[in-house]
PDB file of C-alpha atoms in Angstrom:
ATOM      1  CA  MET A  10      77.554  82.515 109.085  1.00 84.00           C
ATOM      2  CA  SER A  11      81.014  83.651 110.477  1.00 96.00           C
ATOM      3  CA  VAL A  12      83.580  85.617 108.555  1.00 97.00           C
ATOM      4  CA  THR A  13      85.830  82.056 108.735  1.00 98.00           C
ATOM      5  CA  ASP A  14      83.335  80.572 106.979  1.00 98.00           C
ATOM      6  CA  GLU A  15      82.898  83.166 104.591  1.00 98.00           C
ATOM      7  CA  LEU A  16      86.782  82.879 103.516  1.00 98.00           C
ATOM      8  CA  LEU A  17      86.358  79.178 103.607  1.00 98.00           C
ATOM      9  CA  ALA A  18      83.819  79.401 100.859  1.00 98.00           C
ATOM     10  CA  ASN A  19      86.651  81.325  99.065  1.00 98.00           C
ATOM     11  CA  ALA A  20      89.428  78.459  99.503  1.00 98.00           C
ATOM     12  CA  GLU A  21      86.529  75.936  98.071  1.00 98.00           C
ATOM     13  CA  ARG A  22      86.916  78.256  95.214  1.00 98.00           C
ATOM     14  CA  TYR A  23      90.517  78.423  94.982  1.00 98.00           C
ATOM     15  CA  ALA A  24      90.960  75.203  95.301  1.00 98.00           C
ATOM     16  CA  ALA A  25      88.489  74.425  92.639  1.00 98.00           C
ATOM     17  CA  THR A  26      90.613  75.564  89.699  1.00 97.00           C
ATOM     18  CA  PHE A  27      94.195  74.407  91.889  1.00 98.00           C
ATOM     19  CA  ASP A  28      97.056  73.767  89.380  1.00 97.00           C
ATOM     20  CA  LYS A  29     100.190  74.071  91.529  1.00 97.00           C
ATOM     21  CA  GLY A  30     100.265  70.673  92.533  1.00 96.00           C
ATOM     22  CA  GLY A  31     103.839  69.849  91.932  1.00 94.00           C
ATOM     23  CA  LEU A  32     105.986  72.758  93.087  1.00 97.00           C
ATOM     24  CA  PRO A  33     109.121  71.744  95.496  1.00 97.00           C
ATOM     25  CA  LEU A  34     109.647  72.977  98.837  1.00 97.00           C
ATOM     26  CA  PRO A  35     112.657  75.487  98.672  1.00 98.00           C
ATOM     27  CA  PRO A  36     111.306  78.940  96.875  1.00 98.00           C
ATOM     28  CA  ALA A  37     112.129  79.093  93.614  1.00 98.00           C
ATOM     29  CA  LYS A  38     113.110  82.742  93.861  1.00 98.00           C
ATOM     30  CA  GLN A  39     115.554  81.835  96.925  1.00 98.00           C
ATOM     31  CA  VAL A  40     113.833  84.887  99.052  1.00 98.00           C
ATOM     32  CA  ALA A  41     112.382  85.638 102.471  1.00 98.00           C
ATOM     33  CA  ILE A  42     110.126  88.486 102.690  1.00 98.00           C
ATOM     34  CA  LEU A  43     109.953  90.257 106.390  1.00 98.00           C
ATOM     35  CA  ALA A  44     106.815  92.121 106.713  1.00 98.00           C
ATOM     36  CA  CYS A  45     103.759  93.725 109.065  1.00 98.00           C
ATOM     37  CA  MET A  46     100.817  91.826 109.144  1.00 98.00           C
ATOM     38  CA  ASP A  47      98.940  94.903 108.389  1.00 98.00           C
ATOM     39  CA  ALA A  48      95.722  94.339 106.976  1.00 98.00           C
ATOM     40  CA  ARG A  49      96.394  96.752 103.973  1.00 98.00           C
ATOM     41  CA  LEU A  50      99.814  95.321 102.901  1.00 98.00           C
ATOM     42  CA  ASN A  51      98.961  92.605 100.375  1.00 98.00           C
ATOM     43  CA  VAL A  52     102.443  91.250 100.020  1.00 98.00           C
ATOM     44  CA  TYR A  53     101.233  88.467  97.042  1.00 97.00           C
ATOM     45  CA  GLY A  54     100.011  91.618  95.129  1.00 98.00           C
ATOM     46  CA  LEU A  55     102.853  94.187  95.655  1.00 98.00           C
ATOM     47  CA  LEU A  56     105.709  91.945  94.952  1.00 98.00           C
ATOM     48  CA  GLY A  57     103.844  89.916  92.297  1.00 98.00           C
ATOM     49  CA  LEU A  58     104.624  86.514  94.015  1.00 98.00           C
ATOM     50  CA  GLN A  59     103.630  83.695  92.474  1.00 98.00           C
ATOM     51  CA  GLU A  60     102.929  80.117  94.649  1.00 98.00           C
ATOM     52  CA  GLY A  61     106.390  78.574  95.087  1.00 98.00           C
ATOM     53  CA  ASP A  62     108.313  81.868  95.069  1.00 98.00           C
ATOM     54  CA  ALA A  63     108.987  83.088  98.367  1.00 98.00           C
ATOM     55  CA  HIS A  64     109.334  82.536 101.905  1.00 98.00           C
ATOM     56  CA  VAL A  65     106.578  84.982 103.795  1.00 98.00           C
ATOM     57  CA  ILE A  66     107.286  85.827 106.984  1.00 98.00           C
ATOM     58  CA  ARG A  67     104.789  88.514 109.091  1.00 98.00           C
ATOM     59  CA  ASN A  68     104.040  89.803 112.491  1.00 98.00           C
ATOM     60  CA  ALA A  69     103.210  93.008 114.206  1.00 98.00           C
ATOM     61  CA  GLY A  70     105.401  95.494 112.991  1.00 98.00           C
ATOM     62  CA  GLY A  71     107.609  93.370 110.618  1.00 98.00           C
ATOM     63  CA  VAL A  72     109.934  93.932 113.514  1.00 98.00           C
ATOM     64  CA  VAL A  73     113.364  91.203 114.313  1.00 98.00           C
ATOM     65  CA  THR A  74     112.528  88.940 117.543  1.00 98.00           C
ATOM     66  CA  ALA A  75     114.022  85.640 118.403  1.00 97.00           C
ATOM     67  CA  ASP A  76     111.280  83.859 116.381  1.00 98.00           C
ATOM     68  CA  GLU A  77     111.905  85.946 112.756  1.00 98.00           C
ATOM     69  CA  ARG A  78     115.752  84.906 113.272  1.00 98.00           C
ATOM     70  CA  ARG A  79     114.662  81.447 113.683  1.00 98.00           C
ATOM     71  CA  SER A  80     112.331  81.417 110.743  1.00 98.00           C
ATOM     72  CA  LEU A  81     115.435  83.227 108.367  1.00 98.00           C
ATOM     73  CA  ALA A  82     117.739  80.406 109.733  1.00 98.00           C
ATOM     74  CA  ILE A  83     115.818  77.853 108.626  1.00 98.00           C
ATOM     75  CA  SER A  84     114.986  79.815 105.722  1.00 98.00           C
ATOM     76  CA  GLN A  85     118.802  80.176 104.633  1.00 98.00           C
ATOM     77  CA  ARG A  86     119.881  76.853 106.200  1.00 97.00           C
ATOM     78  CA  LEU A  87     117.345  74.503 105.231  1.00 97.00           C
ATOM     79  CA  LEU A  88     115.385  75.929 102.229  1.00 98.00           C
ATOM     80  CA  GLY A  89     118.156  77.513 100.495  1.00 98.00           C
ATOM     81  CA  THR A  90     116.884  81.381 100.794  1.00 98.00           C
ATOM     82  CA  ARG A  91     119.747  83.826 100.041  1.00 98.00           C
ATOM     83  CA  GLU A  92     118.120  87.413  99.530  1.00 98.00           C
ATOM     84  CA  ILE A  93     116.289  89.101 102.543  1.00 98.00           C
ATOM     85  CA  ILE A  94     113.382  91.664 101.930  1.00 98.00           C
ATOM     86  CA  LEU A  95     112.233  94.305 104.523  1.00 98.00           C
ATOM     87  CA  ILE A  96     108.992  95.762 104.760  1.00 98.00           C
ATOM     88  CA  HIS A  97     107.782  98.234 107.007  1.00 98.00           C
ATOM     89  CA  HIS A  98     104.735 100.921 106.233  1.00 98.00           C
ATOM     90  CA  THR A  99     103.233 103.974 106.934  1.00 98.00           C
ATOM     91  CA  GLY A 100     100.466 104.059 109.149  1.00 97.00           C
ATOM     92  CA  CYS A 101     101.338 101.544 110.938  1.00 96.00           C
ATOM     93  CA  GLY A 102      99.602 100.337 114.446  1.00 96.00           C
ATOM     94  CA  MET A 103     103.097 100.021 115.567  1.00 96.00           C
ATOM     95  CA  LEU A 104     103.418 103.965 115.765  1.00 96.00           C
ATOM     96  CA  THR A 105     100.305 104.457 117.878  1.00 95.00           C
ATOM     97  CA  PHE A 106     101.317 103.521 121.464  1.00 96.00           C
ATOM     98  CA  SER A 107     104.362 102.943 123.426  1.00 96.00           C
ATOM     99  CA  ASP A 108     105.083  99.555 124.867  1.00 97.00           C
ATOM    100  CA  ASP A 109     104.848 100.663 128.511  1.00 96.00           C
ATOM    101  CA  ALA A 110     101.105 101.731 128.314  1.00 96.00           C
ATOM    102  CA  PHE A 111     100.106  98.586 126.305  1.00 97.00           C
ATOM    103  CA  LYS A 112     101.717  96.073 129.099  1.00 97.00           C
ATOM    104  CA  GLU A 113     100.033  98.306 131.541  1.00 97.00           C
ATOM    105  CA  SER A 114      96.847  98.229 130.459  1.00 97.00           C
ATOM    106  CA  ILE A 115      97.185  94.739 129.805  1.00 97.00           C
ATOM    107  CA  ARG A 116      98.035  94.254 133.873  1.00 97.00           C
ATOM    108  CA  ALA A 117      95.227  96.390 134.429  1.00 97.00           C
ATOM    109  CA  GLU A 118      92.659  94.019 132.974  1.00 95.00           C
ATOM    110  CA  ALA A 119      94.379  90.651 133.093  1.00 94.00           C
ATOM    111  CA  GLY A 120      96.169  91.076 136.102  1.00 96.00           C
ATOM    112  CA  ILE A 121      99.301  90.301 134.850  1.00 97.00           C
ATOM    113  CA  LYS A 122     102.224  92.374 132.865  1.00 97.00           C
ATOM    114  CA  PRO A 123     103.471  90.700 129.586  1.00 96.00           C
ATOM    115  CA  ASP A 124     106.975  89.155 129.793  1.00 92.00           C
ATOM    116  CA  TRP A 125     107.660  90.434 125.907  1.00 94.00           C
ATOM    117  CA  SER A 126     108.762  93.810 124.370  1.00 96.00           C
ATOM    118  CA  ALA A 127     105.659  94.734 122.069  1.00 97.00           C
ATOM    119  CA  GLU A 128     108.137  96.421 119.768  1.00 97.00           C
ATOM    120  CA  ALA A 129     106.438  99.743 119.431  1.00 97.00           C
ATOM    121  CA  PHE A 130     108.315 102.302 117.579  1.00 96.00           C
ATOM    122  CA  SER A 131     108.207 105.716 116.886  1.00 95.00           C
ATOM    123  CA  ASP A 132     110.277 106.254 113.742  1.00 96.00           C
ATOM    124  CA  LEU A 133     109.771 103.872 110.610  1.00 97.00           C
ATOM    125  CA  ASP A 134     112.756 104.377 108.715  1.00 98.00           C
ATOM    126  CA  GLU A 135     115.163 104.323 112.197  1.00 98.00           C
ATOM    127  CA  ASP A 136     112.907 100.626 112.855  1.00 98.00           C
ATOM    128  CA  VAL A 137     113.674  99.203 109.184  1.00 98.00           C
ATOM    129  CA  ARG A 138     117.312  99.709 110.039  1.00 98.00           C
ATOM    130  CA  GLN A 139     117.176  98.125 113.562  1.00 98.00           C
ATOM    131  CA  SER A 140     115.421  95.280 111.502  1.00 98.00           C
ATOM    132  CA  ALA A 141     118.167  95.142 109.269  1.00 98.00           C
ATOM    133  CA  ALA A 142     121.022  95.360 111.803  1.00 98.00           C
ATOM    134  CA  ARG A 143     119.382  92.712 114.365  1.00 98.00           C
ATOM    135  CA  ILE A 144     119.590  90.107 111.579  1.00 98.00           C
ATOM    136  CA  ARG A 145     123.443  91.225 110.587  1.00 98.00           C
ATOM    137  CA  ALA A 146     123.779  90.972 114.187  1.00 98.00           C
ATOM    138  CA  ASP A 147     122.637  87.614 114.555  1.00 97.00           C
ATOM    139  CA  PRO A 148     125.760  84.294 114.322  1.00 97.00           C
ATOM    140  CA  PHE A 149     122.797  82.059 112.673  1.00 97.00           C
ATOM    141  CA  ILE A 150     121.851  83.725 109.565  1.00 98.00           C
ATOM    142  CA  PRO A 151     124.352  83.384 106.872  1.00 97.00           C
ATOM    143  CA  HIS A 152     123.311  85.324 103.820  1.00 98.00           C
ATOM    144  CA  THR A 153     122.668  89.510 104.646  1.00 98.00           C
ATOM    145  CA  ASP A 154     124.480  90.453 101.753  1.00 97.00           C
ATOM    146  CA  ALA A 155     121.371  90.746  99.767  1.00 97.00           C
ATOM    147  CA  MET A 156     119.263  92.664 102.022  1.00 98.00           C
ATOM    148  CA  ARG A 157     117.129  95.417 101.354  1.00 98.00           C
ATOM    149  CA  GLY A 158     114.862  97.492 103.498  1.00 98.00           C
ATOM    150  CA  PHE A 159     111.511  99.528 102.709  1.00 98.00           C
ATOM    151  CA  VAL A 160     108.675 101.371 103.522  1.00 98.00           C
ATOM    152  CA  TYR A 161     105.213 100.504 102.122  1.00 98.00           C
ATOM    153  CA  GLU A 162     103.216 103.612 101.647  1.00 98.00           C
ATOM    154  CA  VAL A 163      99.492 102.431 102.547  1.00 98.00           C
ATOM    155  CA  GLU A 164      98.127 105.785 100.730  1.00 98.00           C
ATOM    156  CA  THR A 165     100.527 105.448  97.004  1.00 98.00           C
ATOM    157  CA  GLY A 166     100.894 101.629  96.851  1.00 98.00           C
ATOM    158  CA  ARG A 167     104.761 102.575  96.718  1.00 98.00           C
ATOM    159  CA  LEU A 168     107.255 101.389  98.040  1.00 98.00           C
ATOM    160  CA  ARG A 169     110.018 103.518  99.129  1.00 98.00           C
ATOM    161  CA  GLU A 170     113.934 102.318  99.423  1.00 98.00           C
ATOM    162  CA  VAL A 171     115.105 102.414 103.212  1.00 98.00           C
ATOM    163  CA  LYS A 172     119.081 102.961 103.200  1.00 98.00           C
ATOM    164  CA  ILE A 173     120.162 100.097 105.773  1.00 97.00           C
TER     165      ILE A 173
ATOM    166  CA  MET B   6     119.463  91.453  88.271  1.00 84.00           C
ATOM    167  CA  SER B   7     118.785  90.182  91.439  1.00 96.00           C
ATOM    168  CA  VAL B   8     115.454  88.549  92.330  1.00 97.00           C
ATOM    169  CA  THR B   9     114.483  91.512  94.740  1.00 98.00           C
ATOM    170  CA  ASP B  10     115.256  94.173  91.604  1.00 98.00           C
ATOM    171  CA  GLU B  11     112.674  91.633  89.779  1.00 98.00           C
ATOM    172  CA  LEU B  12     110.366  91.895  92.591  1.00 98.00           C
ATOM    173  CA  LEU B  13     110.254  95.842  92.671  1.00 98.00           C
ATOM    174  CA  ALA B  14     109.801  95.946  89.284  1.00 98.00           C
ATOM    175  CA  ASN B  15     106.450  93.975  90.365  1.00 98.00           C
ATOM    176  CA  ALA B  16     105.862  96.620  92.783  1.00 98.00           C
ATOM    177  CA  GLU B  17     106.017  99.642  90.761  1.00 98.00           C
ATOM    178  CA  ARG B  18     103.399  97.821  88.143  1.00 98.00           C
ATOM    179  CA  TYR B  19     101.097  97.345  91.201  1.00 98.00           C
ATOM    180  CA  ALA B  20     101.679 100.961  92.441  1.00 98.00           C
ATOM    181  CA  ALA B  21     100.458 102.297  89.123  1.00 98.00           C
ATOM    182  CA  THR B  22      96.535 101.307  88.964  1.00 97.00           C
ATOM    183  CA  PHE B  23      96.643 101.415  93.156  1.00 98.00           C
ATOM    184  CA  ASP B  24      93.447 102.493  94.173  1.00 97.00           C
ATOM    185  CA  LYS B  25      93.316 101.425  97.783  1.00 97.00           C
ATOM    186  CA  GLY B  26      94.403 104.912  99.594  1.00 96.00           C
ATOM    187  CA  GLY B  27      92.151 105.163 102.253  1.00 94.00           C
ATOM    188  CA  LEU B  28      91.376 101.776 103.917  1.00 97.00           C
ATOM    189  CA  PRO B  29      91.521 102.386 107.792  1.00 97.00           C
ATOM    190  CA  LEU B  30      94.018 100.548 110.121  1.00 97.00           C
ATOM    191  CA  PRO B  31      91.760  97.858 111.415  1.00 98.00           C
ATOM    192  CA  PRO B  32      91.409  94.502 109.773  1.00 98.00           C
ATOM    193  CA  ALA B  33      87.649  95.213 108.099  1.00 98.00           C
ATOM    194  CA  LYS B  34      86.835  91.383 108.409  1.00 98.00           C
ATOM    195  CA  GLN B  35      88.178  91.381 112.605  1.00 98.00           C
ATOM    196  CA  VAL B  36      90.222  87.851 111.506  1.00 98.00           C
ATOM    197  CA  ALA B  37      94.148  87.304 111.931  1.00 98.00           C
ATOM    198  CA  ILE B  38      95.366  84.334 110.006  1.00 98.00           C
ATOM    199  CA  LEU B  39      98.850  82.517 111.683  1.00 98.00           C
ATOM    200  CA  ALA B  40     100.077  80.701 108.767  1.00 98.00           C
ATOM    201  CA  CYS B  41     103.360  78.884 107.785  1.00 98.00           C
ATOM    202  CA  MET B  42     105.671  81.118 105.889  1.00 98.00           C
ATOM    203  CA  ASP B  43     106.155  78.524 102.984  1.00 98.00           C
ATOM    204  CA  ALA B  44     106.298  79.927  99.326  1.00 98.00           C
ATOM    205  CA  ARG B  45     103.371  77.519  98.164  1.00 98.00           C
ATOM    206  CA  LEU B  46     100.827  78.727 100.470  1.00 98.00           C
ATOM    207  CA  ASN B  47      99.454  81.702  99.039  1.00 98.00           C
ATOM    208  CA  VAL B  48      97.286  83.091 102.063  1.00 98.00           C
ATOM    209  CA  TYR B  49      95.578  85.651  99.790  1.00 97.00           C
ATOM    210  CA  GLY B  50      95.070  83.740  96.838  1.00 98.00           C
ATOM    211  CA  LEU B  51      93.626  80.621  99.243  1.00 98.00           C
ATOM    212  CA  LEU B  52      91.409  82.495 101.743  1.00 98.00           C
ATOM    213  CA  GLY B  53      90.276  85.096  98.760  1.00 98.00           C
ATOM    214  CA  LEU B  54      91.410  87.966 100.825  1.00 98.00           C
ATOM    215  CA  GLN B  55      91.668  91.496  99.620  1.00 98.00           C
ATOM    216  CA  GLU B  56      93.961  95.158 100.559  1.00 98.00           C
ATOM    217  CA  GLY B  57      92.669  95.577 104.258  1.00 98.00           C
ATOM    218  CA  ASP B  58      90.530  92.785 105.110  1.00 98.00           C
ATOM    219  CA  ALA B  59      92.815  90.497 107.688  1.00 98.00           C
ATOM    220  CA  HIS B  60      95.861  90.550 109.933  1.00 98.00           C
ATOM    221  CA  VAL B  61      98.026  88.013 108.361  1.00 98.00           C
ATOM    222  CA  ILE B  62     100.897  86.424 110.633  1.00 98.00           C
ATOM    223  CA  ARG B  63     103.432  83.936 109.181  1.00 98.00           C
ATOM    224  CA  ASN B  64     106.633  81.988 110.504  1.00 98.00           C
ATOM    225  CA  ALA B  65     108.101  78.777 109.670  1.00 98.00           C
ATOM    226  CA  GLY B  66     105.877  75.926 110.709  1.00 98.00           C
ATOM    227  CA  GLY B  67     103.289  78.485 111.323  1.00 98.00           C
ATOM    228  CA  VAL B  68     103.840  77.773 115.222  1.00 98.00           C
ATOM    229  CA  VAL B  69     102.937  79.703 118.302  1.00 98.00           C
ATOM    230  CA  THR B  70     106.105  81.293 119.976  1.00 98.00           C
ATOM    231  CA  ALA B  71     106.279  84.118 121.975  1.00 97.00           C
ATOM    232  CA  ASP B  72     105.927  86.124 119.138  1.00 98.00           C
ATOM    233  CA  GLU B  73     103.109  85.557 117.622  1.00 98.00           C
ATOM    234  CA  ARG B  74     101.483  85.700 120.953  1.00 98.00           C
ATOM    235  CA  ARG B  75     102.443  89.333 120.908  1.00 98.00           C
ATOM    236  CA  SER B  76     101.363  89.882 117.453  1.00 98.00           C
ATOM    237  CA  LEU B  77      97.759  88.072 118.456  1.00 98.00           C
ATOM    238  CA  ALA B  78      97.389  89.973 121.357  1.00 98.00           C
ATOM    239  CA  ILE B  79      98.053  93.544 119.423  1.00 98.00           C
ATOM    240  CA  SER B  80      96.011  92.372 116.945  1.00 98.00           C
ATOM    241  CA  GLN B  81      92.943  91.872 119.366  1.00 98.00           C
ATOM    242  CA  ARG B  82      93.566  94.437 121.784  1.00 98.00           C
ATOM    243  CA  LEU B  83      94.684  97.386 119.821  1.00 97.00           C
ATOM    244  CA  LEU B  84      92.705  96.688 116.278  1.00 98.00           C
ATOM    245  CA  GLY B  85      89.728  94.505 116.748  1.00 98.00           C
ATOM    246  CA  THR B  86      90.215  91.307 115.560  1.00 98.00           C
ATOM    247  CA  ARG B  87      88.185  88.711 116.769  1.00 98.00           C
ATOM    248  CA  GLU B  88      88.537  85.675 114.597  1.00 98.00           C
ATOM    249  CA  ILE B  89      91.481  83.288 114.463  1.00 98.00           C
ATOM    250  CA  ILE B  90      92.757  81.091 111.702  1.00 98.00           C
ATOM    251  CA  LEU B  91      95.322  78.686 111.978  1.00 98.00           C
ATOM    252  CA  ILE B  92      97.078  76.844 108.717  1.00 98.00           C
ATOM    253  CA  HIS B  93      99.460  74.416 108.208  1.00 98.00           C
ATOM    254  CA  HIS B  94     100.199  72.311 105.266  1.00 98.00           C
ATOM    255  CA  THR B  95     101.315  69.212 103.998  1.00 98.00           C
ATOM    256  CA  GLY B  96     104.774  68.802 102.774  1.00 97.00           C
ATOM    257  CA  CYS B  97     105.812  71.188 105.333  1.00 96.00           C
ATOM    258  CA  GLY B  98     110.174  71.706 106.102  1.00 96.00           C
ATOM    259  CA  MET B  99     109.361  71.592 109.526  1.00 96.00           C
ATOM    260  CA  LEU B 100     108.672  67.666 109.186  1.00 96.00           C
ATOM    261  CA  THR B 101     111.646  66.981 107.603  1.00 95.00           C
ATOM    262  CA  PHE B 102     114.396  67.926 110.761  1.00 96.00           C
ATOM    263  CA  SER B 103     114.693  67.547 114.017  1.00 96.00           C
ATOM    264  CA  ASP B 104     115.535  70.143 116.732  1.00 97.00           C
ATOM    265  CA  ASP B 105     118.683  68.521 117.921  1.00 96.00           C
ATOM    266  CA  ALA B 106     120.527  67.631 114.743  1.00 96.00           C
ATOM    267  CA  PHE B 107     119.663  71.007 112.725  1.00 97.00           C
ATOM    268  CA  LYS B 108     120.850  73.133 116.109  1.00 97.00           C
ATOM    269  CA  GLU B 109     123.859  70.759 115.950  1.00 97.00           C
ATOM    270  CA  SER B 110     124.477  71.724 112.893  1.00 97.00           C
ATOM    271  CA  ILE B 111     124.658  75.261 113.047  1.00 97.00           C
ATOM    272  CA  ARG B 112     126.903  74.940 116.442  1.00 97.00           C
ATOM    273  CA  ALA B 113     129.232  72.827 113.877  1.00 97.00           C
ATOM    274  CA  GLU B 114     129.501  75.567 111.413  1.00 95.00           C
ATOM    275  CA  ALA B 115     128.655  79.075 113.355  1.00 94.00           C
ATOM    276  CA  GLY B 116     130.454  77.698 116.701  1.00 96.00           C
ATOM    277  CA  ILE B 117     127.518  78.676 118.592  1.00 97.00           C
ATOM    278  CA  LYS B 118     124.489  76.837 119.520  1.00 97.00           C
ATOM    279  CA  PRO B 119     121.010  78.563 119.180  1.00 96.00           C
ATOM    280  CA  ASP B 120     119.245  79.177 122.387  1.00 92.00           C
ATOM    281  CA  TRP B 121     116.102  79.046 120.202  1.00 94.00           C
ATOM    282  CA  SER B 122     113.802  75.957 119.622  1.00 96.00           C
ATOM    283  CA  ALA B 123     113.464  75.458 115.900  1.00 97.00           C
ATOM    284  CA  GLU B 124     109.938  74.499 116.554  1.00 97.00           C
ATOM    285  CA  ALA B 125     110.170  70.981 114.599  1.00 97.00           C
ATOM    286  CA  PHE B 126     107.514  68.674 114.944  1.00 96.00           C
ATOM    287  CA  SER B 127     106.514  65.066 113.406  1.00 95.00           C
ATOM    288  CA  ASP B 128     102.680  65.260 113.434  1.00 96.00           C
ATOM    289  CA  LEU B 129     100.718  67.973 111.313  1.00 97.00           C
ATOM    290  CA  ASP B 130      97.560  67.691 113.098  1.00 98.00           C
ATOM    291  CA  GLU B 131      98.754  67.247 116.570  1.00 98.00           C
ATOM    292  CA  ASP B 132     100.835  70.675 115.628  1.00 98.00           C
ATOM    293  CA  VAL B 133      97.967  72.761 114.858  1.00 98.00           C
ATOM    294  CA  ARG B 134      96.295  71.400 117.829  1.00 98.00           C
ATOM    295  CA  GLN B 135      99.126  72.380 119.530  1.00 98.00           C
ATOM    296  CA  SER B 136      99.324  76.019 118.414  1.00 98.00           C
ATOM    297  CA  ALA B 137      95.663  76.219 119.540  1.00 98.00           C
ATOM    298  CA  ALA B 138      96.537  75.415 123.524  1.00 98.00           C
ATOM    299  CA  ARG B 139      99.124  77.820 122.811  1.00 98.00           C
ATOM    300  CA  ILE B 140      97.220  80.356 122.237  1.00 98.00           C
ATOM    301  CA  ARG B 141      94.393  79.400 124.502  1.00 98.00           C
ATOM    302  CA  ALA B 142      96.939  79.027 127.656  1.00 98.00           C
ATOM    303  CA  ASP B 143      98.271  82.784 127.004  1.00 97.00           C
ATOM    304  CA  PRO B 144      96.591  85.461 129.294  1.00 97.00           C
ATOM    305  CA  PHE B 145      97.050  88.010 126.915  1.00 97.00           C
ATOM    306  CA  ILE B 146      94.622  86.686 123.770  1.00 98.00           C
ATOM    307  CA  PRO B 147      91.564  87.626 124.765  1.00 97.00           C
ATOM    308  CA  HIS B 148      89.246  86.017 121.938  1.00 98.00           C
ATOM    309  CA  THR B 149      89.756  82.499 121.247  1.00 98.00           C
ATOM    310  CA  ASP B 150      86.058  81.171 120.958  1.00 97.00           C
ATOM    311  CA  ALA B 151      86.265  81.962 117.378  1.00 97.00           C
ATOM    312  CA  MET B 152      89.704  80.097 116.697  1.00 98.00           C
ATOM    313  CA  ARG B 153      89.524  76.913 114.149  1.00 98.00           C
ATOM    314  CA  GLY B 154      92.943  75.242 112.778  1.00 98.00           C
ATOM    315  CA  PHE B 155      93.606  73.852 109.081  1.00 98.00           C
ATOM    316  CA  VAL B 156      96.041  71.776 106.984  1.00 98.00           C
ATOM    317  CA  TYR B 157      96.366  73.015 104.008  1.00 98.00           C
ATOM    318  CA  GLU B 158      97.505  70.464 101.376  1.00 98.00           C
ATOM    319  CA  VAL B 159      99.922  71.593  98.907  1.00 98.00           C
ATOM    320  CA  GLU B 160      99.450  68.669  96.443  1.00 98.00           C
ATOM    321  CA  THR B 161      95.261  69.642  95.978  1.00 98.00           C
ATOM    322  CA  GLY B 162      94.948  73.686  96.800  1.00 98.00           C
ATOM    323  CA  ARG B 163      92.405  72.018  99.388  1.00 98.00           C
ATOM    324  CA  LEU B 164      92.173  73.398 103.014  1.00 98.00           C
ATOM    325  CA  ARG B 165      91.251  70.020 105.644  1.00 98.00           C
ATOM    326  CA  GLU B 166      89.874  71.442 109.234  1.00 98.00           C
ATOM    327  CA  VAL B 167      91.625  69.811 112.137  1.00 98.00           C
ATOM    328  CA  LYS B 168      89.579  69.449 115.131  1.00 98.00           C
ATOM    329  CA  ILE B 169      91.180  71.659 117.714  1.00 97.00           C
TER     330      ILE B 169
END
């Protein structure tokens, strides 16, 4: 049995007691969360989110590239969100390598060097500020006044706010 | 009190009973999930994920652009994941507009037309297959044999598999 099969069995149990069939499309709490994909960061559990509450956008690092700017523009312009929460975290994989070395290792194996930036970083707080700055600089995301940034501590389960 | 303040109060409660401080960086179940950001799709609840289990990548639509290919390359090459689960869902906002109209509405308001594709789609199952095809065509994501695709039904809480 694959891991996917195991998770599908969990999904059948979820559906068996499901009672949230009538929720509207726009997030009830009008908030979008942008966080790292890290397995230890349980965004729903941490923030006490319920089905229907918030958009959750995640990627390697919780960084801001064109695709996160696309998702935030859709979230705010079409689906009414007004606040943004940025979450990076301690022990992030993005702190463990450099773009140059990672891309060279891919070139050595695949014969092609990626045309994307890996978005590795060396300073957590600075990268939270970098994400905020990229969002503020984007001409297509209208609501950035209520944006706040945090570092989640995987060791303690705590959120620490970063001045952005 | 802002919504963010309310969620921060939840985060303090999460930290108060936190007992998962020693989890390793690589996901225990060696799986990456790529899903839509939709508020009604609770990936942790649906799949029964625990802290440390899986990478979770999310964006508007659950589509595959350069940034999802970056995240999956990092997930597999640096952090050991081997399976991929794609999740789109019924009632998706991406079914409700066209790229052309959305981008024209932004141009009319902001004076600049986005240089990204909004990635709107009109056929759910076909877009799950499109995501899978983009991942298979990527030269930097090594493990695609164990990839499976699904549509989550927001009305019933069920996952329906799509042949990819």
